[in-house]
Amino acid sequence: MTAMETRPLAVSRPPASGGCRALRAGLAAAWLAALVACGGSGVGSNGTGAAPQGSSAGTVTGFGSIYVDGVAYDDSQARVEIEGTDGALVLAEARVGQRVELAFDPDSGERAQVRRIRIEPSLVGPVAAVQADGLTVLGQTVRVNTDPARGPLTVVDTGTPGEDLEALRSGDLVEVHAYRLAVDGGEQLQATRIEKLGQPSGLKVSGSVTAVEDGGLRIGALRVRVPAGTPVSPVGSAPAVGQWLRVHAATGAWDEATQTLTAARLRVGERSGEWSAEDRVSVGGPVTRLQREAGVIRLQVDGVWVRVLAATRLEPADAELGLGLYLRAEGVQSADGELLAEEIHVHSVQDVTRVSGTVVDLNDDGNVFRVRDTWVHVEPEATVDFGACTAAALADDQYVEVAGAMRRGVLVAASVVCRADADDQEPVRDRVIERHGVVGTVDAAARRFTLRHRDNEVYTVRWNDSTYFRAPLSAQQPQALPEQSVEVEGLWQDGVLLARKIRLRESR
């Protein structure tokens, strides 16, 4: 089994204790205590006697299942969600470079079966300034990473393949996925993905609370105004200096002149849910704290304390652990809340982005196409293997596996392997594929429609509660589907294409 195929392990946090957390600094503490009512604490899965669960937090590094920090998970049955400003979970789509949390069954086979994928952006807001190596958003400094030895390369998605930061302008709305690094006594975000948005449903920012003030708090230089009655989750919690906080705000709640964001809702803690003792978890990110005491090594990754044991497997074996090093730690949660590491994989230049799926929109030169909504460029020096396909040339609708590196929003392929011809469904029966065409008849009650593909091939497409409709399409308005040119990602089930994602097809 390769490092890319390593079976995911896991870790967890114990449930929070009851009551409100103590705050600091006199009047600020009194203000925040009045703002947030104390409530009961949560109970972890082991508190209910349930079997240990699996959790993973990290960066999306590929698809075909879904890869998170190089580990492959089966996402064929997963529901993909993102948290809205009002706290409600809405359907979303996973993309390369996003920071995510997975919930999976740790005993479901070679590739763990994912039940839920939660998208966790670090920052959503207007661009204030663009520099050669980054940008400023909501008062936060964001840097791009172009060095594969330092962690996942930053994916910049402006909506136009080949564009980079220089295409962004002041006032553009962006969604940033990143991890925080300590720099010169402060913090900055090292981005894994920067995506230009249309009109977001709200603004978001996350980070460590640096001060609690009368009427608000600070995350670095950013002042967050917290009106009385602002909802805070988990129930009974309250932000304190040093704690990680996610701030949700309305779209117009940012004041550039005063560098103030007015909160609509707060979420305390980095995790979206409880991690319990004996759960199996994987966590990926840079080492932000490192302790060496009496021969014991403890390091902090994505807010999780990891204990390095004598039996911990290190990949590569001669890697030296240090601050800022991007790694993936896997293990089992201890009773005191530490991750007891069974394996630590240190990110290196050999770690690549992997995308598997259907070839779409192949150009005339046969070297540019899309797979799983990711643009691919096959350079002359790339290795192309047609072993499982009858034609010795790439073609639309073939199923391929691509490995390479993300550059300017495009996956530059180092290798391409053809796994199935366009008309061969059997090898890809349990894989996510794509078909595009024009919608014919729609049966809203049965939640299905016909799709007329190329050469007048007609498929039946079915959707369910987990199918994501990219705006302006909507599952609540199926009457708008007929005669629309769409692209569908899904899986074959008994001759029917069960849709995971449906979106309008751009004119070609």
XYZ file of C-alpha atoms in Angstrom:
508
model
C 0.000 0.000 0.000
C 1.474 3.379 -0.996
C 1.586 6.468 1.198
C -1.150 7.919 -1.004
C -3.383 4.953 -0.214
C -2.654 4.820 3.531
C -5.754 3.815 5.431
C -6.961 6.740 7.572
C -6.595 6.536 11.322
C -7.973 9.067 13.796
C -8.004 11.246 16.923
C -10.475 13.209 18.977
C -11.114 15.843 21.588
C -12.934 15.029 24.835
C -16.271 16.719 25.355
C -16.184 20.238 26.744
C -16.897 20.601 30.450
C -20.140 22.186 31.568
C -20.685 25.840 32.349
C -19.256 28.997 30.834
C -15.518 29.364 30.330
C -13.868 31.975 32.510
C -12.981 35.173 30.683
C -10.247 37.659 31.349
C -10.029 41.358 32.069
C -12.708 42.758 34.383
C -15.302 44.738 32.455
C -14.790 42.766 29.233
C -15.444 39.546 31.098
C -18.581 40.934 32.663
C -19.819 42.192 29.294
C -19.282 38.885 27.517
C -20.724 36.864 30.395
C -23.894 38.932 30.135
C -23.937 38.459 26.388
C -23.780 34.671 26.388
C -25.978 32.553 28.632
C -24.388 29.474 30.188
C -25.702 26.124 29.030
C -25.111 22.393 29.305
C -22.091 20.688 27.762
C -22.046 18.250 24.869
C -21.522 14.522 25.224
C -19.049 12.683 22.997
C -19.848 9.447 21.206
C -18.196 7.356 23.889
C -20.369 9.062 26.480
C -23.337 7.376 24.837
C -21.649 4.025 24.491
C -21.502 4.299 20.691
C -18.697 2.708 18.708
C -15.633 4.876 17.959
C -16.043 7.064 14.908
C -13.591 8.387 12.340
C -12.765 12.044 11.734
C -10.286 13.841 9.527
C -9.331 17.500 9.207
C -7.022 18.815 6.516
C -6.583 20.003 2.933
C -8.271 18.472 -0.128
C -5.445 17.218 -2.367
C -7.453 15.347 -4.982
C -10.543 13.456 -6.091
C -11.572 10.086 -7.307
C -12.586 9.266 -4.143
C -11.566 12.354 -2.158
C -7.964 12.776 -1.010
C -7.273 14.748 2.162
C -3.569 15.392 2.751
C -2.781 12.402 0.542
C -5.161 9.898 2.170
C -7.896 8.411 -0.049
C -11.457 8.194 1.321
C -14.550 6.800 -0.400
C -16.847 9.819 -0.823
C -19.393 8.130 -3.092
C -22.105 8.338 -0.396
C -20.931 11.526 1.321
C -23.076 14.586 1.918
C -21.031 17.774 1.299
C -22.039 20.739 3.471
C -21.009 24.236 4.489
C -22.208 26.281 7.443
C -24.220 29.389 6.644
C -24.287 32.675 8.529
C -27.468 31.571 10.323
C -25.846 28.312 11.454
C -27.820 26.159 9.031
C -25.942 23.574 6.964
C -26.438 23.858 3.215
C -25.213 21.629 0.398
C -21.878 22.579 -1.161
C -19.177 21.185 -3.459
C -15.660 20.098 -2.547
C -12.738 21.569 -4.520
C -8.960 21.051 -4.522
C -7.252 23.167 -1.861
C -10.234 23.522 0.451
C -9.828 22.919 4.175
C -12.385 20.296 5.209
C -13.558 18.043 8.027
C -14.688 14.488 7.271
C -16.793 12.090 9.307
C -16.262 8.472 8.269
C -16.685 4.853 9.309
C -13.202 3.680 10.422
C -14.064 0.011 9.811
C -15.566 0.316 6.323
C -12.712 -1.159 4.292
C -9.560 -0.207 2.449
C -10.886 3.267 1.746
C -12.967 4.509 4.657
C -16.590 5.338 3.757
C -17.239 9.052 4.331
C -20.656 10.060 5.643
C -20.183 13.818 5.703
C -17.759 16.378 4.289
C -17.831 19.802 5.954
C -16.235 22.678 4.005
C -14.421 25.041 6.403
C -13.229 28.285 4.766
C -10.931 30.427 6.894
C -12.006 33.747 5.432
C -14.722 35.152 3.179
C -14.675 38.845 2.345
C -13.651 41.690 0.017
C -10.040 42.118 -1.102
C -8.468 45.280 0.316
C -5.064 44.987 -1.385
C -3.167 42.584 -3.654
C 0.577 42.002 -3.369
C 2.932 39.844 -5.412
C 2.853 37.115 -2.762
C -0.601 37.498 -1.292
C -3.493 39.787 -0.394
C -5.310 41.444 2.491
C -8.893 40.459 3.329
C -10.880 41.676 6.369
C -7.660 42.986 7.882
C -5.992 39.565 7.600
C -2.698 39.008 5.797
C -2.943 36.091 3.333
C 0.150 34.608 1.698
C 0.315 32.134 -1.197
C 2.586 29.088 -1.158
C 4.606 28.283 -4.283
C 7.049 25.905 -2.561
C 5.821 22.255 -2.459
C 8.277 21.502 0.358
C 6.324 23.868 2.658
C 2.912 22.269 2.193
C 0.124 22.134 -0.395
C 0.564 24.659 -3.188
C -1.982 27.484 -3.186
C -4.804 27.021 -5.711
C -5.934 30.388 -7.094
C -9.315 30.135 -8.838
C -10.541 33.360 -10.434
C -12.980 31.545 -12.700
C -10.585 31.749 -15.655
C -7.962 28.981 -16.009
C -4.377 30.251 -16.065
C -5.053 33.418 -14.076
C -3.369 34.086 -10.747
C -3.352 36.758 -8.044
C -2.696 39.521 -10.567
C -6.246 39.039 -11.881
C -7.781 39.971 -8.504
C -8.775 43.567 -7.775
C -9.597 45.571 -4.676
C -13.226 44.935 -3.762
C -13.371 41.447 -5.293
C -15.073 38.962 -2.992
C -12.955 35.903 -2.223
C -13.149 32.716 -0.189
C -9.839 31.777 1.410
C -8.881 28.368 2.768
C -5.717 28.543 4.836
C -3.831 27.644 7.976
C -2.283 30.119 10.390
C 1.434 30.565 10.936
C 3.211 32.601 13.605
C 5.208 35.382 11.926
C 7.199 38.097 13.758
C 5.110 37.896 16.895
C 1.827 37.885 14.960
C -0.091 35.554 12.651
C -0.667 35.292 8.943
C -2.683 32.939 6.782
C -0.894 30.632 4.354
C -3.530 29.882 1.751
C -4.283 26.467 0.302
C -7.068 27.889 -1.902
C -8.208 31.392 -2.933
C -11.441 31.489 -4.920
C -13.094 34.542 -6.430
C -16.808 34.583 -5.662
C -19.862 36.215 -7.095
C -22.075 37.360 -4.250
C -21.532 35.382 -1.019
C -24.305 34.772 1.476
C -22.163 36.249 4.244
C -18.678 37.087 5.487
C -16.450 34.864 7.638
C -13.179 35.144 9.508
C -11.434 32.806 11.919
C -8.416 32.975 14.191
C -7.135 33.207 17.727
C -8.778 35.765 19.993
C -6.082 38.288 20.959
C -8.239 40.554 23.153
C -11.706 40.713 24.693
C -13.008 44.276 24.907
C -16.138 46.056 26.003
C -18.596 45.440 23.178
C -16.407 43.135 21.179
C -13.094 41.346 20.742
C -10.052 41.273 18.481
C -8.519 38.699 16.159
C -5.091 40.197 15.514
C -5.601 43.709 14.154
C -9.237 42.978 13.280
C -11.854 44.365 15.654
C -15.041 42.315 15.907
C -18.091 44.099 17.276
C -20.426 41.666 19.042
C -23.934 43.082 19.607
C -25.917 41.918 22.615
C -27.766 38.683 21.919
C -25.326 37.439 19.282
C -25.685 33.620 19.100
C -22.627 31.638 20.233
C -21.993 27.928 19.687
C -21.446 25.500 21.281
C -24.195 26.511 23.688
C -22.697 27.630 26.981
C -19.327 28.661 25.540
C -17.861 32.145 25.369
C -14.733 33.379 23.576
C -11.613 34.070 25.616
C -8.103 35.229 24.813
C -6.144 32.464 23.091
C -9.203 30.542 21.931
C -9.916 29.831 18.282
C -13.008 31.632 17.036
C -15.031 31.634 13.826
C -17.007 34.803 13.173
C -19.988 34.857 10.796
C -21.263 38.221 9.577
C -23.704 39.696 7.083
C -22.338 40.706 3.678
C -22.455 44.427 4.498
C -21.075 44.094 8.027
C -17.452 45.058 7.208
C -16.223 48.626 7.824
C -12.915 49.061 5.978
C -12.261 52.491 7.495
C -12.336 51.259 11.098
C -11.269 47.687 10.300
C -14.339 46.473 12.194
C -16.558 43.481 11.461
C -19.977 43.260 13.116
C -20.696 39.644 14.077
C -23.973 37.867 13.368
C -22.869 34.622 15.040
C -19.797 33.170 16.772
C -18.452 29.633 16.933
C -15.840 28.806 19.552
C -13.259 26.123 18.703
C -11.679 24.811 15.512
C -13.789 21.663 15.196
C -17.359 21.733 13.922
C -18.261 18.773 16.167
C -17.030 16.822 19.152
C -14.150 14.378 18.870
C -14.332 11.682 21.536
C -11.846 9.343 23.170
C -11.097 6.234 21.076
C -12.323 7.876 17.855
C -9.887 7.435 14.978
C -8.828 10.697 13.351
C -6.334 12.206 10.935
C -5.272 15.841 11.208
C -3.151 17.768 8.703
C -1.419 21.131 8.850
C 1.766 22.880 9.953
C 3.349 22.351 13.361
C 2.459 25.504 15.304
C 3.851 24.477 18.723
C 6.562 21.994 19.670
C 7.552 20.709 23.124
C 10.417 18.400 24.016
C 10.429 17.393 27.675
C 12.136 14.396 29.281
C 12.402 12.640 25.945
C 8.711 13.197 25.114
C 7.827 15.090 21.941
C 4.487 16.864 21.734
C 3.447 19.030 18.816
C 0.338 20.957 17.885
C -1.274 20.602 14.460
C -4.515 22.382 13.543
C -5.179 22.977 17.224
C -4.707 19.298 18.168
C -1.913 18.211 20.525
C -0.077 15.211 19.084
C 2.139 12.946 21.201
C 4.966 11.221 19.328
C 5.418 7.690 20.697
C 8.356 5.308 20.445
C 6.268 3.186 18.073
C 5.131 6.147 15.909
C 5.955 5.540 12.238
C 7.573 8.541 10.600
C 7.455 9.070 6.815
C 10.097 9.629 5.636
C 11.909 7.804 8.424
C 14.704 10.398 8.606
C 12.407 13.439 8.735
C 13.127 15.988 11.466
C 10.087 17.448 13.213
C 10.107 21.219 13.591
C 7.952 24.339 13.758
C 6.192 25.246 10.513
C 6.599 21.739 9.080
C 3.447 20.615 7.247
C 2.463 17.067 8.189
C -0.387 14.624 8.620
C -0.721 12.915 12.009
C -2.868 9.810 12.445
C -3.687 7.935 15.605
C -6.162 7.369 18.418
C -7.498 9.875 20.922
C -6.345 9.430 24.492
C -8.536 9.995 27.529
C -6.784 13.310 28.222
C -7.435 14.667 24.736
C -4.107 14.050 22.995
C -3.652 12.360 19.660
C -1.470 9.313 20.229
C 0.263 9.210 16.872
C 0.532 5.879 15.086
C 1.899 7.513 11.949
C 3.210 10.943 10.956
C 3.639 11.736 7.264
C 5.765 14.810 6.556
C 4.743 16.704 3.414
C 7.367 16.755 0.659
C 7.818 17.680 -2.994
C 6.826 14.084 -3.856
C 3.275 14.682 -2.602
C 1.071 15.413 -5.624
C -2.499 16.339 -6.492
C -4.492 13.356 -7.834
C -7.742 13.681 -9.771
C -9.631 10.757 -11.326
C -12.729 11.032 -13.474
C -14.149 11.649 -16.917
C -12.331 13.603 -19.634
C -14.451 16.639 -20.557
C -13.858 19.357 -23.168
C -10.641 17.934 -24.614
C -9.009 20.506 -26.902
C -7.957 19.858 -30.498
C -4.329 19.340 -29.469
C -5.347 16.621 -26.993
C -3.455 18.162 -24.079
C -5.997 20.309 -22.200
C -9.235 19.035 -20.648
C -11.258 18.956 -17.426
C -11.604 16.165 -14.856
C -13.914 16.561 -11.819
C -14.290 20.266 -12.633
C -10.486 20.706 -12.547
C -8.613 21.927 -15.627
C -5.692 19.678 -16.637
C -2.717 20.510 -18.862
C -0.637 17.585 -20.157
C 2.864 18.797 -20.940
C 5.078 17.004 -23.538
C 7.241 15.395 -20.854
C 4.253 13.883 -18.990
C 3.808 10.109 -18.950
C 0.570 8.952 -20.637
C -0.515 5.305 -20.283
C -3.365 4.029 -22.487
C -3.137 0.438 -21.209
C -6.812 -0.041 -20.285
C -8.233 1.869 -23.252
C -8.583 0.713 -26.842
C -7.468 3.991 -28.460
C -3.913 5.292 -28.074
C -5.173 8.862 -27.712
C -7.118 10.831 -25.130
C -10.805 11.342 -25.867
C -13.867 12.856 -24.218
C -15.712 10.550 -21.775
C -12.680 8.314 -21.103
C -12.050 7.626 -17.406
C -8.520 8.742 -16.464
C -6.300 9.149 -13.417
C -4.154 12.283 -13.371
C -1.294 13.132 -11.000
C 0.634 16.396 -10.939
C 0.889 19.834 -9.349
C -1.520 22.776 -9.247
C -0.193 25.862 -11.046
C -2.265 29.014 -11.669
C -5.495 27.095 -11.037
C -4.590 24.307 -13.470
C -3.422 20.753 -12.681
C -0.153 20.349 -14.603
C -0.024 16.601 -15.211
C 3.078 14.535 -14.546
C 1.196 11.352 -15.444
C -2.112 10.325 -17.022
C -3.469 6.769 -16.921
C -6.531 5.775 -18.978
C -8.689 3.313 -17.008
C -11.827 2.923 -19.132
C -13.154 3.738 -22.593
C -15.994 6.218 -23.009
C -18.678 3.566 -23.520
C -17.450 1.097 -20.863
C -19.455 1.500 -17.632
C -18.313 -1.628 -15.789
C -14.792 -0.499 -14.682
C -16.203 2.761 -13.298
C -19.388 1.438 -11.719
C -18.317 2.602 -8.234
C -16.498 5.742 -9.424
C -17.734 9.304 -9.867
C -18.060 10.073 -13.584
C -19.436 12.998 -15.580
C -21.882 13.280 -18.453
C -23.098 16.500 -20.082
C -25.917 17.267 -22.447
C -29.360 18.805 -22.800
C -32.120 18.050 -20.300
C -35.213 16.450 -21.855
C -38.237 15.333 -19.845
C -38.347 15.947 -16.080
C -40.287 13.898 -13.514
C -40.178 16.144 -10.429
C -42.044 13.673 -8.214
C -39.573 10.866 -8.985
C -36.691 13.378 -8.980
C -35.307 12.279 -12.332
C -34.785 13.601 -15.865
C -33.441 12.465 -19.205
C -30.138 13.786 -20.509
C -29.336 13.827 -24.220
C -25.562 13.364 -24.499
C -23.361 13.492 -27.605
C -24.295 11.300 -30.588
C -27.876 11.384 -29.238
C -27.090 9.003 -26.370
C -29.824 9.393 -23.747
C -29.276 8.767 -20.040
C -31.633 8.782 -17.094
C -30.402 11.011 -14.258
C -31.776 10.837 -10.719
C -31.135 13.222 -7.828
C -31.648 12.972 -4.062
C -31.338 15.066 -0.893
C -27.526 15.046 -1.117
C -27.319 16.265 -4.733
C -25.751 19.703 -5.051
C -27.314 22.058 -7.610
C -24.928 24.883 -8.435
C -26.713 28.247 -8.703
C -28.692 29.357 -10.569
C -30.035 25.786 -10.748
C -32.069 24.612 -7.765
C -33.582 21.347 -6.611
C -36.636 23.390 -5.594
C -37.207 24.520 -9.203
C -36.995 21.374 -11.369
C -39.422 22.964 -13.820
C -36.512 25.177 -14.988
C -34.400 22.185 -16.085
C -35.897 21.226 -19.489
C -33.741 22.284 -22.466
C -30.944 23.430 -20.168
C -27.403 22.395 -21.127
C -25.985 20.853 -17.947
C -23.088 18.827 -16.573
C -23.780 16.000 -14.127
C -21.318 14.300 -11.773
C -22.534 11.019 -10.337
C -22.354 7.251 -10.099
C -23.942 4.512 -12.187
C -26.607 2.605 -10.260
C -28.615 -0.012 -12.183
C -28.192 1.876 -15.444
C -29.211 5.219 -13.917
C -26.801 8.096 -13.237
C -27.285 9.063 -9.572
C -26.261 12.731 -9.489
C -23.951 14.162 -6.865
C -23.599 17.543 -8.570
C -25.559 19.286 -11.341
C -24.501 22.570 -12.887
C -25.092 24.614 -16.017
C -22.691 23.853 -18.823
C -20.687 26.805 -20.071
C -21.052 27.501 -23.778
C -18.239 25.982 -25.832
